[in-house]
Coordinates of C-alpha atoms in Angstrom, one line a residue:
M12 CA 9.2 -29.9 -50.5
T13 CA 9.9 -33.6 -50.0
E14 CA 10.2 -33.3 -46.1
T15 CA 7.6 -34.4 -43.9
L16 CA 6.3 -31.9 -41.2
P17 CA 7.8 -34.3 -38.3
E18 CA 11.1 -34.4 -40.2
R19 CA 11.1 -30.7 -40.7
L20 CA 10.4 -30.2 -37.0
A21 CA 13.3 -32.7 -36.0
T22 CA 15.6 -30.4 -38.2
I23 CA 14.8 -27.5 -35.4
V24 CA 14.8 -29.4 -32.2
G25 CA 16.5 -32.8 -33.0
A26 CA 15.0 -36.0 -33.8
S27 CA 14.6 -37.4 -30.2
Y28 CA 12.5 -34.4 -29.2
V29 CA 9.7 -35.2 -32.1
S30 CA 7.3 -38.1 -31.7
V31 CA 4.7 -39.5 -33.8
D32 CA 4.1 -42.7 -31.7
P33 CA 0.4 -43.3 -31.3
D34 CA 0.8 -44.3 -27.6
V35 CA 2.7 -41.2 -26.8
L36 CA 0.4 -38.9 -28.8
A37 CA -2.6 -40.6 -26.9
G38 CA -1.2 -40.1 -23.7
R39 CA -0.6 -36.4 -24.2
S40 CA -4.3 -36.2 -25.8
V41 CA -6.1 -36.5 -22.5
D42 CA -6.9 -33.9 -19.9
H43 CA -5.7 -33.9 -16.3
T44 CA -9.0 -35.6 -15.1
G45 CA -8.9 -38.2 -17.7
R46 CA -12.6 -37.3 -18.8
Y47 CA -11.7 -35.4 -22.1
R48 CA -9.7 -36.8 -25.1
G49 CA -8.6 -35.6 -28.4
R50 CA -6.2 -36.3 -31.1
A51 CA -2.6 -35.1 -32.2
S52 CA -0.6 -35.6 -35.3
A53 CA 3.0 -35.1 -33.6
L54 CA 4.6 -34.1 -30.4
V55 CA 7.5 -31.5 -30.4
R56 CA 9.6 -30.4 -27.6
P57 CA 11.7 -27.2 -28.2
A58 CA 14.3 -26.2 -25.9
S59 CA 14.8 -22.4 -26.5
E60 CA 12.8 -19.5 -27.6
N61 CA 14.4 -19.6 -31.1
E62 CA 13.2 -23.2 -31.6
V63 CA 9.7 -22.2 -30.5
A64 CA 9.6 -19.7 -32.8
E65 CA 10.7 -21.8 -35.8
V66 CA 8.4 -24.5 -34.8
L67 CA 5.6 -22.0 -35.1
R68 CA 6.6 -20.6 -38.2
V69 CA 7.0 -24.2 -39.9
C70 CA 3.5 -25.3 -38.5
H71 CA 1.8 -22.1 -39.9
E72 CA 3.4 -22.7 -43.3
A73 CA 2.2 -26.1 -43.2
G74 CA -1.4 -25.0 -42.4
V75 CA -1.2 -27.3 -39.3
C76 CA -2.8 -26.3 -35.9
V77 CA -0.8 -26.1 -32.9
T78 CA -2.0 -26.8 -29.1
V79 CA 0.6 -25.6 -26.5
Q80 CA 1.2 -27.8 -23.4
G81 CA 2.8 -27.0 -20.1
G82 CA 2.4 -29.3 -17.1
R83 CA -0.9 -30.5 -18.5
T84 CA -2.9 -29.9 -15.3
S85 CA -5.5 -27.9 -16.9
L86 CA -9.0 -29.0 -15.5
V87 CA -11.0 -27.4 -18.4
A88 CA -9.3 -29.5 -21.1
G89 CA -7.3 -26.3 -22.2
T90 CA -4.5 -28.5 -23.6
V91 CA -6.6 -31.2 -25.4
P92 CA -6.1 -31.1 -29.1
E93 CA -9.1 -31.4 -31.6
Y94 CA -7.7 -30.9 -35.1
D95 CA -4.9 -33.6 -35.3
D96 CA -2.5 -30.8 -34.0
V97 CA 1.0 -30.7 -33.5
L98 CA 1.6 -30.5 -29.7
L99 CA 4.1 -28.0 -28.7
S100 CA 5.4 -28.7 -25.3
T101 CA 7.2 -26.2 -23.0
E102 CA 8.7 -28.8 -20.6
R103 CA 12.3 -28.1 -22.0
L104 CA 12.2 -24.3 -21.2
R105 CA 13.9 -25.2 -17.8
D106 CA 16.2 -22.3 -16.9
V107 CA 15.9 -20.9 -13.5
G108 CA 17.8 -17.4 -13.2
E109 CA 19.5 -15.9 -10.1
V110 CA 17.3 -14.6 -7.6
D111 CA 17.5 -10.7 -7.2
V112 CA 17.1 -10.4 -3.5
V113 CA 17.4 -6.6 -3.7
E114 CA 14.6 -6.1 -6.3
R115 CA 12.8 -9.4 -5.2
R116 CA 12.4 -10.9 -8.7
V117 CA 13.7 -13.9 -10.7
H118 CA 13.6 -14.7 -14.5
V119 CA 12.6 -18.5 -15.3
G120 CA 11.6 -20.4 -18.3
A121 CA 7.9 -21.2 -18.8
G122 CA 8.7 -24.9 -18.3
V123 CA 9.6 -24.5 -14.9
T124 CA 7.5 -26.1 -12.2
L125 CA 5.9 -24.2 -9.4
A126 CA 7.7 -26.2 -6.8
E127 CA 11.1 -25.1 -8.5
V128 CA 10.5 -21.5 -8.4
Q129 CA 9.3 -22.1 -4.6
R130 CA 12.4 -23.6 -3.9
A131 CA 14.7 -21.1 -5.6
A132 CA 12.5 -18.2 -3.5
S133 CA 12.9 -20.0 -0.4
A134 CA 16.8 -20.4 -0.7
A135 CA 17.0 -16.8 -1.1
G136 CA 14.8 -16.0 2.1
L137 CA 11.7 -15.0 -0.1
V138 CA 8.5 -16.6 -1.1
F139 CA 6.5 -16.9 -4.3
G140 CA 2.9 -15.8 -4.0
V141 CA 1.2 -18.4 -5.8
D142 CA 0.8 -22.0 -4.3
L143 CA -1.3 -25.1 -5.8
A144 CA -1.8 -28.4 -4.8
A145 CA -0.3 -29.5 -8.2
R146 CA 2.8 -27.6 -7.5
D147 CA 5.1 -30.4 -8.3
T148 CA 3.8 -30.6 -12.1
A149 CA 2.0 -27.3 -12.8
T150 CA 4.4 -25.0 -15.0
V151 CA 4.6 -21.4 -14.6
G152 CA 4.2 -20.5 -18.3
G153 CA 0.7 -22.6 -18.1
M154 CA -0.1 -20.7 -14.7
A155 CA 0.4 -17.4 -16.4
S156 CA -1.7 -18.4 -19.6
T157 CA -4.6 -19.3 -17.2
N158 CA -3.8 -16.5 -14.5
A159 CA -3.9 -19.2 -11.9
G160 CA -4.9 -18.4 -8.4
G161 CA -4.5 -21.1 -5.5
L162 CA -4.1 -21.2 -1.9
R163 CA -2.4 -17.8 -1.3
T164 CA -4.4 -15.6 -3.5
V165 CA -6.2 -13.8 -0.8
R166 CA -2.8 -12.5 0.5
Y167 CA -0.8 -12.0 -2.8
G168 CA -3.4 -12.2 -5.5
N169 CA -3.6 -14.3 -8.8
M170 CA -0.5 -15.3 -11.1
G171 CA -0.8 -12.0 -13.0
E172 CA 0.2 -9.8 -10.1
Q173 CA 3.3 -12.0 -9.8
V174 CA 4.3 -11.4 -13.5
L175 CA 6.6 -8.6 -14.0
G176 CA 7.7 -9.4 -17.7
L177 CA 7.3 -11.8 -20.3
D178 CA 9.0 -13.5 -23.2
V179 CA 6.3 -14.5 -25.9
V180 CA 6.6 -15.9 -29.3
L181 CA 3.8 -14.9 -31.4
P182 CA 1.8 -17.0 -33.8
D183 CA 3.9 -15.8 -37.0
G184 CA 7.0 -16.6 -35.2
S185 CA 8.1 -13.2 -34.2
V186 CA 9.3 -12.6 -30.5
V187 CA 8.0 -10.0 -28.0
Q188 CA 10.2 -9.4 -24.9
R189 CA 8.4 -7.2 -22.5
H190 CA 10.8 -6.6 -19.7
S191 CA 11.6 -3.7 -17.3
Q192 CA 13.8 -3.2 -14.4
V193 CA 11.4 -0.4 -13.0
R194 CA 8.6 -1.1 -11.1
S195 CA 6.4 1.6 -12.6
D196 CA 6.4 1.4 -16.5
N197 CA 3.3 2.8 -18.4
T198 CA 4.9 2.9 -21.9
G199 CA 2.5 2.0 -24.4
Y200 CA 0.0 -1.0 -24.2
D201 CA 0.3 -3.4 -21.2
L202 CA 1.1 -6.6 -23.5
A203 CA 2.1 -8.6 -20.3
S204 CA -1.4 -8.3 -18.9
L205 CA -2.7 -9.2 -22.3
F206 CA -1.1 -12.4 -22.5
V207 CA -1.6 -13.4 -18.9
G208 CA -5.1 -15.2 -18.9
S209 CA -5.1 -15.7 -22.6
E210 CA -4.8 -19.4 -22.4
G211 CA -2.2 -19.8 -25.1
T212 CA -4.5 -18.3 -27.8
L213 CA -2.3 -15.2 -28.6
G214 CA 1.3 -16.5 -28.3
V215 CA 3.5 -18.9 -26.5
I216 CA 4.9 -17.7 -23.3
T217 CA 8.5 -18.9 -23.2
G218 CA 10.0 -17.0 -20.2
L219 CA 8.6 -14.9 -17.1
D220 CA 10.0 -12.3 -14.7
L221 CA 8.2 -13.0 -11.3
R222 CA 7.9 -11.0 -8.5
L223 CA 9.1 -12.5 -5.0
H224 CA 7.9 -11.4 -1.6
P225 CA 9.6 -11.2 1.9
A226 CA 9.0 -14.6 4.2
P227 CA 6.9 -13.7 7.1
R228 CA 8.5 -14.7 10.3
H229 CA 5.4 -16.0 12.0
R230 CA 2.4 -18.0 10.9
V231 CA -0.4 -19.4 12.9
T232 CA -2.8 -21.9 11.1
A233 CA -6.3 -23.0 12.4
I234 CA -9.2 -25.2 11.1
C235 CA -12.7 -24.4 12.4
G236 CA -15.7 -26.5 12.1
F237 CA -19.4 -25.2 11.3
A238 CA -22.7 -26.8 11.3
D239 CA -24.0 -23.8 9.1
L240 CA -22.6 -22.7 5.9
H241 CA -24.1 -19.2 6.6
A242 CA -21.9 -19.0 9.8
L243 CA -18.9 -20.0 8.1
I244 CA -19.3 -17.4 5.2
E245 CA -19.9 -14.7 7.9
T246 CA -16.5 -15.5 9.7
G247 CA -14.8 -15.7 6.3
R248 CA -15.9 -11.9 5.7
V249 CA -14.2 -11.1 8.9
F250 CA -10.8 -12.7 8.0
R251 CA -10.7 -11.9 4.3
D252 CA -9.8 -8.6 4.7
M253 CA -7.9 -8.7 8.0
E254 CA -4.3 -7.5 7.9
G255 CA -2.0 -10.7 7.9
I256 CA -4.4 -13.0 6.2
A257 CA -2.4 -15.7 4.3
A258 CA -4.8 -18.1 3.2
L259 CA -8.7 -18.7 3.8
E260 CA -10.2 -22.1 2.5
L261 CA -13.3 -23.8 2.6
I262 CA -13.6 -27.5 2.9
D263 CA -16.8 -29.8 2.6
A264 CA -17.0 -32.4 5.3
R265 CA -17.8 -34.7 2.5
A266 CA -14.3 -34.4 1.2
S267 CA -12.9 -34.9 4.7
V268 CA -14.8 -38.1 4.9
L269 CA -13.1 -39.2 1.7
T270 CA -9.7 -38.3 2.6
A271 CA -9.8 -40.1 6.0
E272 CA -11.1 -43.2 4.2
H273 CA -8.6 -43.2 1.5
V274 CA -5.4 -41.4 2.4
G275 CA -5.8 -41.5 6.3
V276 CA -6.0 -37.8 6.8
G277 CA -9.3 -36.7 8.4
A278 CA -10.6 -33.4 9.6
P279 CA -9.7 -32.6 13.3
V280 CA -12.9 -30.9 14.1
E281 CA -16.7 -31.6 13.8
G282 CA -19.1 -29.7 11.5
A283 CA -20.4 -30.1 8.0
W284 CA -18.1 -27.4 6.7
Q285 CA -14.6 -26.6 7.5
L286 CA -12.5 -23.3 7.3
L287 CA -9.0 -23.3 7.3
I288 CA -7.4 -19.8 8.1
E289 CA -3.8 -18.9 8.1
L290 CA -2.4 -15.5 9.5
A291 CA 1.3 -14.6 8.6
G292 CA 3.3 -11.6 9.6
D293 CA 6.5 -10.2 11.3
A294 CA 4.8 -10.7 14.8
D295 CA 2.8 -13.8 16.4
L296 CA -0.8 -13.3 15.3
T297 CA -2.2 -16.0 17.5
E298 CA -4.1 -13.8 19.8
R299 CA -5.5 -11.6 16.9
L300 CA -6.9 -15.1 15.4
A301 CA -8.3 -16.0 18.8
E302 CA -10.2 -12.7 19.1
A303 CA -11.5 -12.8 15.5
L304 CA -12.9 -16.3 16.2
E305 CA -14.6 -15.4 19.5
P306 CA -18.0 -14.4 18.0
A307 CA -17.8 -16.9 15.5
E308 CA -20.7 -20.0 15.6
L309 CA -18.2 -22.9 15.6
S310 CA -18.9 -26.5 16.1
G311 CA -16.7 -27.1 19.0
E312 CA -13.2 -25.8 19.6
P313 CA -11.0 -25.0 16.7
A314 CA -7.5 -26.9 15.9
V315 CA -4.7 -24.5 16.0
G316 CA -1.3 -25.0 14.9
V317 CA 1.6 -22.7 15.9
D318 CA 4.7 -24.5 15.0
A319 CA 5.6 -25.7 11.6
T320 CA 4.9 -29.5 12.0
A321 CA 1.3 -28.8 13.6
Q322 CA 0.4 -26.4 10.7
Q323 CA 1.6 -29.0 8.1
R324 CA -0.8 -31.5 9.7
L325 CA -3.7 -28.9 9.3
W326 CA -2.7 -28.3 5.7
Q327 CA -2.9 -31.8 4.7
V328 CA -6.5 -31.8 5.5
R329 CA -7.0 -29.4 2.6
E330 CA -4.4 -30.6 0.2
A331 CA -5.4 -34.2 0.6
V332 CA -8.7 -33.4 -1.1
A333 CA -6.7 -33.3 -4.6
E334 CA -5.6 -37.0 -4.0
V335 CA -9.0 -38.5 -3.4
L336 CA -10.9 -36.7 -6.1
G337 CA -10.3 -39.5 -8.8
V338 CA -10.9 -42.5 -6.4
Y339 CA -14.3 -43.5 -8.0
G340 CA -13.1 -42.4 -11.5
P341 CA -12.7 -39.3 -13.5
P342 CA -14.8 -36.3 -11.3
L343 CA -16.9 -33.8 -13.3
K344 CA -15.3 -30.6 -12.2
F345 CA -16.6 -26.9 -12.0
D346 CA -14.4 -24.0 -11.2
V347 CA -16.5 -21.2 -10.2
S348 CA -16.4 -17.6 -8.6
L349 CA -19.5 -16.6 -6.7
P350 CA -20.5 -13.7 -4.6
L351 CA -19.9 -14.8 -0.9
S352 CA -23.6 -14.2 -0.2
A353 CA -24.7 -16.6 -2.8
I354 CA -22.4 -19.4 -1.9
P355 CA -24.9 -21.1 0.6
N356 CA -27.8 -21.3 -1.8
F357 CA -25.4 -22.7 -4.6
A358 CA -24.2 -25.2 -2.4
A359 CA -27.7 -26.5 -1.6
E360 CA -29.0 -26.1 -5.1
S361 CA -25.9 -27.7 -6.7
A362 CA -26.5 -30.6 -4.6
E363 CA -30.1 -30.9 -5.6
L364 CA -29.1 -30.8 -9.1
V365 CA -26.3 -33.6 -8.7
A366 CA -29.0 -35.8 -6.9
A367 CA -31.5 -35.3 -9.5
H368 CA -29.2 -36.0 -12.8
A369 CA -26.7 -38.6 -10.9
P370 CA -28.3 -39.8 -8.0
H371 CA -25.0 -42.2 -6.9
A372 CA -22.6 -39.1 -7.4
I373 CA -21.1 -37.2 -4.3
P374 CA -20.8 -33.5 -4.7
V375 CA -17.7 -32.1 -3.0
L376 CA -17.3 -28.4 -2.7
F377 CA -14.0 -26.8 -1.7
G378 CA -11.7 -23.9 -2.5
H379 CA -10.5 -20.3 -2.0
V380 CA -13.5 -18.7 -0.2
G381 CA -11.9 -15.4 0.3
E382 CA -12.3 -14.9 -3.3
G383 CA -15.3 -16.6 -3.6
N384 CA -13.5 -19.2 -6.1
L385 CA -14.7 -22.7 -5.4
H386 CA -14.2 -25.9 -6.7
L387 CA -17.2 -28.1 -7.1
N388 CA -16.2 -31.7 -7.9
I389 CA -18.8 -34.5 -8.9
V390 CA -17.3 -37.7 -7.5
R391 CA -18.3 -41.0 -8.6
C392 CA -20.1 -39.5 -11.4
A393 CA -20.9 -42.2 -14.2
L394 CA -22.5 -39.7 -16.7
A395 CA -21.3 -39.4 -20.1
G396 CA -22.4 -38.1 -23.4
D397 CA -25.6 -36.3 -23.4
A398 CA -26.4 -36.9 -19.9
E399 CA -23.2 -35.5 -18.7
Q400 CA -23.8 -32.4 -21.1
T401 CA -27.3 -31.9 -19.7
L402 CA -26.0 -31.8 -16.0
Y403 CA -23.2 -29.4 -17.1
A404 CA -25.3 -27.1 -18.9
A405 CA -27.8 -27.0 -15.9
M406 CA -25.0 -26.3 -13.5
M407 CA -23.5 -23.6 -15.8
T408 CA -27.2 -21.9 -15.6
L409 CA -27.3 -22.2 -12.0
I410 CA -23.7 -20.5 -11.6
A411 CA -25.2 -17.5 -13.8
R412 CA -28.3 -17.3 -11.9
C413 CA -26.4 -17.0 -8.7
G414 CA -24.6 -14.0 -9.9
G415 CA -21.3 -16.1 -10.5
N416 CA -18.8 -16.5 -13.1
V417 CA -18.6 -19.7 -15.2
S418 CA -14.8 -19.6 -14.9
S419 CA -12.4 -18.4 -12.3
E420 CA -8.8 -19.5 -12.1
H421 CA -8.8 -22.5 -14.4
G422 CA -9.7 -20.6 -17.5
V423 CA -12.4 -21.5 -20.3
G424 CA -10.2 -23.9 -22.0
T425 CA -12.3 -26.0 -24.4
R426 CA -14.7 -27.4 -22.0
K427 CA -16.4 -24.0 -21.1
R428 CA -16.2 -22.2 -24.4
D429 CA -19.8 -22.8 -25.1
Y430 CA -20.7 -20.8 -21.9
V431 CA -18.7 -17.7 -22.2
S432 CA -21.7 -16.0 -23.3
M433 CA -23.2 -16.3 -19.6
A434 CA -20.3 -14.2 -18.4
R435 CA -19.5 -11.7 -21.4
T436 CA -21.6 -9.5 -23.6
V437 CA -21.9 -9.8 -27.1
P438 CA -19.8 -6.6 -27.9
D439 CA -17.2 -7.9 -25.1
I440 CA -16.7 -11.3 -27.1
A441 CA -16.4 -9.6 -30.2
A442 CA -13.6 -7.4 -28.9
M443 CA -11.9 -10.7 -27.6
R444 CA -12.1 -12.2 -31.0
A445 CA -10.8 -9.0 -32.4
V446 CA -7.7 -9.3 -30.4
K447 CA -7.4 -13.0 -31.3
T448 CA -7.7 -12.3 -35.0
A449 CA -5.1 -9.4 -34.6
F450 CA -2.3 -11.8 -33.2
D451 CA -3.4 -15.0 -34.9
P452 CA -5.5 -14.2 -38.1
D453 CA -5.5 -17.9 -39.4
G454 CA -6.7 -19.1 -36.0
Y455 CA -4.1 -21.9 -36.0
L456 CA -2.7 -21.3 -32.3
N457 CA -4.8 -23.3 -29.7
P458 CA -8.0 -23.1 -32.0
A459 CA -10.3 -25.1 -29.6
V460 CA -9.6 -22.9 -26.6
L461 CA -12.0 -20.1 -25.4
F462 CA -14.3 -19.6 -28.3
E463 CA -16.3 -22.2 -30.2
R464 CA -14.5 -24.4 -32.6
H465 CA -12.8 -22.6 -35.3
R466 CA -12.2 -24.0 -38.7
P467 CA -8.6 -25.4 -39.0
V468 CA -6.3 -23.4 -41.1
T469 CA -6.1 -25.2 -44.6
V470 CA -2.9 -27.3 -45.4
T471 CA -1.0 -25.5 -48.1
T472 CA 1.9 -27.4 -48.8
D473 CA 3.3 -31.0 -48.6
A474 CA 5.1 -30.3 -45.3
A475 CA 2.1 -31.3 -43.2
T476 CA 1.8 -34.8 -44.8

């Protein structure tokens, strides 16, 4: 065989959609934070399910590993290649089907962004249940692969609860299309749930049937300040199970200082900790909000938004946090899930850890407190190499000691694979490996993700040269 692998890929997708340019590959081989880098041999951008299937077949025959990329917003280096991989981007899988307003669902390609799904739902008078700050770049295929959560999880659940069906290309190039027009379908294994959260290790999601929801007619949003984190957690307990809860977000006042300084968005309340609360429903819930806040130990009066403009201003306080995290260079990120009762101790002990390992760094804690899913970002963190690894390992140990999970909505990726055993037993990990082996016996698809490094498959033909 005289064709090189890039030439064979070009015959599948077109020469303009294959690149071996070193600058292009370098830009595609770094994670969203800029902290972790890998290396790739080629980038291929198929435009259909059939093209994805043929690309996987050709790469498998050539013995070349494949790393799948969507919007590349992973915060755990989940799209960073490690084996001179071929990068398979889903960005051209862009179809958005007609919204079914009766069944409240829509079929979209894996490369469609969250914002595009939201716009399609809104135009039909519906809402999509998952929302992220990275909505303009995060793709729904990647979000399903990591079972993303986000700002509305407390009301609608994670991404997996929005997925009604999937199109998936398996590592051998065969295609699974799991769709059903009925809401209850228990025919055989729930394969769709298996692929959701598998981080691209079992197959490439190419299309999704997504659940949509009725749009609530009324919203009321508030930001409350607290001097004591325990008091905020108790208030969060009250709201998280309340009928009509739409969002429940913790914001560290240290984050508010950064957003005020760098993007001009400051907190409208006093206190070391802030809680953003949103209620939504068919009736005005302002009185219910006021009644629930009556016993709360607040630092002054809450800021309340009833109309859309005021609500948007309050949401800017939360969403601006993502804009400032990289002001002092790539932050060191931790995505954790904790019991609510453990959050105050974790906040204090994690700050002590940071002070001991990186005295000039700023720990910023925020996230979806209704689920105990928090994001700890260490800003102005100059650590690298062994020093960074030492802090990372110590933080993972602290999370486990607090009864938490080492990964919540961002997945494991490559960054957290060495810590899976802190959250899963040996038989559990063995069972996951057995599933991986069943779908991808040669271990060539996303080989660096979830488990410790696999040995790359052996090149068996000249096609990979």
